PDB file of C-alpha atoms in Angstrom:
ATOM      1  CA  ARG V   1      -0.076   0.003   0.011  1.00 91.00           C
ATOM      2  CA  THR V   2       0.760   3.544  -0.423  1.00 96.00           C
ATOM      3  CA  LEU V   3       1.318   5.364   2.908  1.00 97.00           C
ATOM      4  CA  GLU V   4      -1.637   7.442   2.023  1.00 97.00           C
ATOM      5  CA  GLN V   5      -3.664   4.265   1.701  1.00 97.00           C
ATOM      6  CA  LEU V   6      -2.345   2.995   4.792  1.00 97.00           C
ATOM      7  CA  LEU V   7      -3.122   6.046   6.931  1.00 98.00           C
ATOM      8  CA  VAL V   8      -6.881   5.725   5.858  1.00 98.00           C
ATOM      9  CA  GLU V   9      -6.844   2.070   6.866  1.00 98.00           C
ATOM     10  CA  VAL V  10      -5.066   2.837  10.000  1.00 98.00           C
ATOM     11  CA  SER V  11      -7.651   5.348  10.930  1.00 98.00           C
ATOM     12  CA  ALA V  12     -10.477   3.045  10.324  1.00 98.00           C
ATOM     13  CA  LEU V  13      -8.872   0.242  12.215  1.00 98.00           C
ATOM     14  CA  ARG V  14      -8.238   2.818  15.321  1.00 97.00           C
ATOM     15  CA  ASN V  15     -12.163   3.829  15.065  1.00 98.00           C
ATOM     16  CA  GLU V  16     -12.732   0.096  15.494  1.00 98.00           C
ATOM     17  CA  GLY V  17     -10.415   0.008  18.704  1.00 98.00           C
ATOM     18  CA  LYS V  18      -7.909  -2.164  17.021  1.00 98.00           C
ATOM     19  CA  ARG V  19      -4.139  -2.112  18.110  1.00 98.00           C
ATOM     20  CA  ILE V  20      -1.666  -1.373  15.373  1.00 98.00           C
ATOM     21  CA  VAL V  21       1.728  -3.311  15.279  1.00 98.00           C
ATOM     22  CA  PHE V  22       4.545  -2.021  13.274  1.00 98.00           C
ATOM     23  CA  ALA V  23       7.717  -3.907  12.042  1.00 98.00           C
ATOM     24  CA  ASN V  24      10.357  -2.830   9.595  1.00 97.00           C
ATOM     25  CA  GLY V  25      13.485  -4.162   7.806  1.00 95.00           C
ATOM     26  CA  CYS V  26      14.833  -5.038   4.722  1.00 94.00           C
ATOM     27  CA  PHE V  27      13.598  -8.723   4.706  1.00 94.00           C
ATOM     28  CA  ASP V  28      16.040  -9.722   2.054  1.00 89.00           C
ATOM     29  CA  LEU V  29      15.920 -13.672   1.326  1.00 86.00           C
ATOM     30  CA  LEU V  30      13.071 -14.277   3.836  1.00 89.00           C
ATOM     31  CA  HIS V  31      13.586 -16.910   6.154  1.00 85.00           C
ATOM     32  CA  PRO V  32      12.241 -18.723   9.322  1.00 88.00           C
ATOM     33  CA  GLY V  33      13.578 -16.060  11.672  1.00 89.00           C
ATOM     34  CA  HIS V  34      11.534 -13.379   9.774  1.00 91.00           C
ATOM     35  CA  VAL V  35       8.452 -15.415   9.748  1.00 94.00           C
ATOM     36  CA  SER V  36       8.833 -16.266  13.271  1.00 93.00           C
ATOM     37  CA  LEU V  37       9.511 -12.686  14.489  1.00 95.00           C
ATOM     38  CA  LEU V  38       6.488 -11.563  12.498  1.00 97.00           C
ATOM     39  CA  SER V  39       3.908 -14.024  13.319  1.00 97.00           C
ATOM     40  CA  ARG V  40       4.748 -13.209  17.148  1.00 96.00           C
ATOM     41  CA  ALA V  41       4.643  -9.445  16.343  1.00 98.00           C
ATOM     42  CA  ALA V  42       0.968 -10.063  14.973  1.00 98.00           C
ATOM     43  CA  GLU V  43      -0.089 -11.480  18.232  1.00 98.00           C
ATOM     44  CA  LEU V  44       0.475  -8.456  20.028  1.00 98.00           C
ATOM     45  CA  GLY V  45      -2.310  -6.503  18.310  1.00 98.00           C
ATOM     46  CA  GLU V  46      -4.870  -6.811  15.614  1.00 98.00           C
ATOM     47  CA  PHE V  47      -3.186  -5.370  12.457  1.00 98.00           C
ATOM     48  CA  LEU V  48       0.409  -5.880  11.614  1.00 98.00           C
ATOM     49  CA  ILE V  49       2.270  -3.426   9.287  1.00 98.00           C
ATOM     50  CA  VAL V  50       5.463  -4.395   7.738  1.00 98.00           C
ATOM     51  CA  ALA V  51       7.711  -1.638   6.321  1.00 98.00           C
ATOM     52  CA  VAL V  52      10.247  -2.633   3.834  1.00 98.00           C
ATOM     53  CA  ASN V  53      13.333  -0.883   2.598  1.00 97.00           C
ATOM     54  CA  ASP V  54      13.412  -0.144  -0.968  1.00 98.00           C
ATOM     55  CA  ASP V  55      16.432  -1.589  -3.104  1.00 98.00           C
ATOM     56  CA  GLU V  56      18.375   1.740  -2.841  1.00 98.00           C
ATOM     57  CA  SER V  57      18.195   2.073   0.885  1.00 97.00           C
ATOM     58  CA  VAL V  58      19.134  -1.626   1.048  1.00 96.00           C
ATOM     59  CA  ARG V  59      22.374  -0.932  -1.030  1.00 96.00           C
ATOM     60  CA  ARG V  60      23.137   1.972   1.285  1.00 96.00           C
ATOM     61  CA  LEU V  61      22.609  -0.163   4.584  1.00 93.00           C
ATOM     62  CA  LYS V  62      23.995  -3.520   3.444  1.00 90.00           C
ATOM     63  CA  GLY V  63      26.287  -2.911   0.452  1.00 92.00           C
ATOM     64  CA  PRO V  64      26.216  -2.897  -3.290  1.00 94.00           C
ATOM     65  CA  SER V  65      25.677  -6.729  -3.606  1.00 90.00           C
ATOM     66  CA  ARG V  66      22.351  -6.390  -1.953  1.00 92.00           C
ATOM     67  CA  PRO V  67      19.413  -6.630  -1.915  1.00 95.00           C
ATOM     68  CA  VAL V  68      19.290 -10.203  -3.478  1.00 91.00           C
ATOM     69  CA  GLN V  69      15.591  -9.847  -4.263  1.00 95.00           C
ATOM     70  CA  ASN V  70      14.033  -6.648  -5.334  1.00 97.00           C
ATOM     71  CA  VAL V  71      11.703  -4.599  -3.216  1.00 98.00           C
ATOM     72  CA  ASP V  72       8.324  -5.940  -5.313  1.00 98.00           C
ATOM     73  CA  MET V  73       9.535  -9.782  -4.782  1.00 97.00           C
ATOM     74  CA  ARG V  74      10.232  -8.923  -0.928  1.00 97.00           C
ATOM     75  CA  ALA V  75       6.742  -6.999  -0.392  1.00 98.00           C
ATOM     76  CA  ASP V  76       5.055  -9.708  -2.230  1.00 97.00           C
ATOM     77  CA  MET V  77       6.261 -12.401   0.002  1.00 96.00           C
ATOM     78  CA  LEU V  78       5.763 -10.341   3.045  1.00 98.00           C
ATOM     79  CA  ALA V  79       2.195  -9.642   1.938  1.00 97.00           C
ATOM     80  CA  ALA V  80       1.435 -13.352   1.378  1.00 97.00           C
ATOM     81  CA  LEU V  81       2.099 -13.976   5.073  1.00 98.00           C
ATOM     82  CA  GLY V  82      -1.261 -14.593   6.806  1.00 97.00           C
ATOM     83  CA  CYS V  83      -0.033 -12.570   9.923  1.00 98.00           C
ATOM     84  CA  VAL V  84       0.882  -9.340   7.898  1.00 98.00           C
ATOM     85  CA  GLY V  85      -2.020  -7.023   7.518  1.00 98.00           C
ATOM     86  CA  ALA V  86      -0.161  -4.467   5.184  1.00 98.00           C
ATOM     87  CA  VAL V  87       3.068  -3.719   3.659  1.00 98.00           C
ATOM     88  CA  VAL V  88       4.554  -0.523   2.809  1.00 98.00           C
ATOM     89  CA  VAL V  89       7.789   0.497   1.198  1.00 98.00           C
ATOM     90  CA  PHE V  90      10.144   3.151   2.251  1.00 98.00           C
ATOM     91  CA  GLY V  91      13.372   4.559   0.979  1.00 97.00           C
ATOM     92  CA  ASP V  92      14.848   6.321   4.040  1.00 96.00           C
ATOM     93  CA  ASP V  93      17.583   4.470   6.130  1.00 93.00           C
ATOM     94  CA  THR V  94      15.239   4.196   9.044  1.00 96.00           C
ATOM     95  CA  ALA V  95      11.598   3.933   9.399  1.00 97.00           C
ATOM     96  CA  VAL V  96      11.147   6.992  11.719  1.00 98.00           C
ATOM     97  CA  GLY V  97       9.189   9.201   9.278  1.00 98.00           C
ATOM     98  CA  LEU V  98       6.607   6.097   8.891  1.00 98.00           C
ATOM     99  CA  VAL V  99       6.583   5.494  12.684  1.00 98.00           C
ATOM    100  CA  ARG V 100       5.647   9.310  13.102  1.00 98.00           C
ATOM    101  CA  ALA V 101       2.985   9.179  10.263  1.00 98.00           C
ATOM    102  CA  ILE V 102       1.505   5.958  11.117  1.00 98.00           C
ATOM    103  CA  ARG V 103       1.780   6.339  14.929  1.00 98.00           C
ATOM    104  CA  PRO V 104       1.489   2.291  15.829  1.00 98.00           C
ATOM    105  CA  ASP V 105       0.721   1.358  19.064  1.00 98.00           C
ATOM    106  CA  ILE V 106       3.508  -1.154  19.367  1.00 98.00           C
ATOM    107  CA  LEU V 107       6.952  -1.257  17.579  1.00 98.00           C
ATOM    108  CA  VAL V 108       8.633  -4.786  17.279  1.00 97.00           C
ATOM    109  CA  LYS V 109      12.189  -5.407  16.881  1.00 93.00           C
ATOM    110  CA  GLY V 110      14.634  -8.250  17.302  1.00 88.00           C
ATOM    111  CA  ASP V 111      16.519  -8.484  20.465  1.00 83.00           C
ATOM    112  CA  GLN V 112      19.609  -8.646  18.384  1.00 76.00           C
ATOM    113  CA  TYR V 113      19.374  -4.788  18.331  1.00 71.00           C
ATOM    114  CA  VAL V 114      20.879  -2.252  20.868  1.00 73.00           C
ATOM    115  CA  PRO V 115      17.598  -0.308  22.079  1.00 73.00           C
ATOM    116  CA  ASP V 116      19.309   3.108  22.087  1.00 80.00           C
ATOM    117  CA  ARG V 117      20.553   2.729  18.723  1.00 86.00           C
ATOM    118  CA  VAL V 118      17.201   2.010  17.084  1.00 93.00           C
ATOM    119  CA  PRO V 119      15.768   5.321  15.825  1.00 95.00           C
ATOM    120  CA  GLU V 120      12.477   4.041  15.505  1.00 96.00           C
ATOM    121  CA  ALA V 121      12.408   3.183  19.138  1.00 95.00           C
ATOM    122  CA  VAL V 122      12.971   6.772  19.924  1.00 94.00           C
ATOM    123  CA  ALA V 123      10.415   7.805  17.695  1.00 96.00           C
ATOM    124  CA  MET V 124       7.925   5.432  19.377  1.00 97.00           C
ATOM    125  CA  ALA V 125       8.838   7.164  22.994  1.00 95.00           C
ATOM    126  CA  GLU V 126       8.088  10.515  21.286  1.00 95.00           C
ATOM    127  CA  ILE V 127       4.627   9.423  20.134  1.00 96.00           C
ATOM    128  CA  GLY V 128       3.898   7.527  23.244  1.00 96.00           C
ATOM    129  CA  GLY V 129       3.985   3.989  21.926  1.00 97.00           C
ATOM    130  CA  ARG V 130       6.002   0.963  23.200  1.00 96.00           C
ATOM    131  CA  VAL V 131       8.549  -1.175  21.918  1.00 96.00           C
ATOM    132  CA  GLU V 132       8.619  -5.070  21.933  1.00 96.00           C
ATOM    133  CA  TRP V 133      12.090  -6.701  21.894  1.00 94.00           C
ATOM    134  CA  LEU V 134      11.416 -10.171  20.625  1.00 91.00           C
ATOM    135  CA  SER V 135      14.005 -12.891  20.614  1.00 85.00           C
ATOM    136  CA  VAL V 136      15.446 -13.888  17.317  1.00 78.00           C
ATOM    137  CA  VAL V 137      15.685 -17.339  15.908  1.00 66.00           C
ATOM    138  CA  GLU V 138      19.317 -18.367  16.496  1.00 68.00           C
ATOM    139  CA  GLY V 139      21.286 -19.155  13.286  1.00 60.00           C
ATOM    140  CA  GLN V 140      18.884 -17.278  11.097  1.00 56.00           C
ATOM    141  CA  SER V 141      20.164 -14.434   9.499  1.00 62.00           C
ATOM    142  CA  THR V 142      20.141 -13.256   5.550  1.00 55.00           C
ATOM    143  CA  THR V 143      23.862 -12.612   5.968  1.00 57.00           C
ATOM    144  CA  ALA V 144      24.601 -15.885   7.131  1.00 58.00           C
ATOM    145  CA  ASN V 145      22.412 -17.652   4.599  1.00 54.00           C
ATOM    146  CA  ILE V 146      24.082 -15.721   1.736  1.00 51.00           C
ATOM    147  CA  ALA V 147      27.562 -16.559   3.099  1.00 56.00           C
ATOM    148  CA  ARG V 148      26.436 -20.352   3.446  1.00 58.00           C
ATOM    149  CA  LEU V 149      24.958 -20.354  -0.229  1.00 59.00           C
ATOM    150  CA  SER V 150      28.326 -18.524  -1.526  1.00 61.00           C
ATOM    151  CA  GLY V 151      30.443 -21.001   0.483  1.00 71.00           C
ATOM    152  CA  GLU V 152      32.078 -18.314   2.797  1.00 58.00           C
ATOM    153  CA  ARG V 153      32.907 -18.918   6.327  1.00 59.00           C
ATOM    154  CA  LEU V 154      31.554 -16.470   8.829  1.00 51.00           C
ATOM    155  CA  PRO V 155      33.853 -15.516  11.827  1.00 56.00           C
ATOM    156  CA  GLN V 156      33.019 -17.290  15.063  1.00 59.00           C
ATOM    157  CA  HIS V 157      31.483 -15.482  17.719  1.00 50.00           C
TER     158      HIS V 157
END
């Protein structure tokens, strides 16, 4: 959906008393960790919005070889998940603008992130929403999957 379409839908959902949950990311090479996080996110409210980085912002964040899949493919796969209510594409390096525009009740992030380094979490505090830090599925990351597929060895932690 476009942001304008989404704002109309969110307004109607709010009028019905529904809680809006928001998650954002690149979602390149959708994997079980993504699906787990999003399904658990959806359980926190009645409508899950997933914001996905466009191709240019993924390149800025992840490097010139990314994304592996273009934004239309990534958005279509996310939209096909039964737990996802809507998908919106954004081109900024962060989803702060969307958080401020949509004003979700809950922002969901994986617990691999450092809370004070997540700009969207700061924006949620500004609008009076809450952030839920959900555990991630061990061993599941797009970067690790790409490395495995290309035969690279990742450094051990």
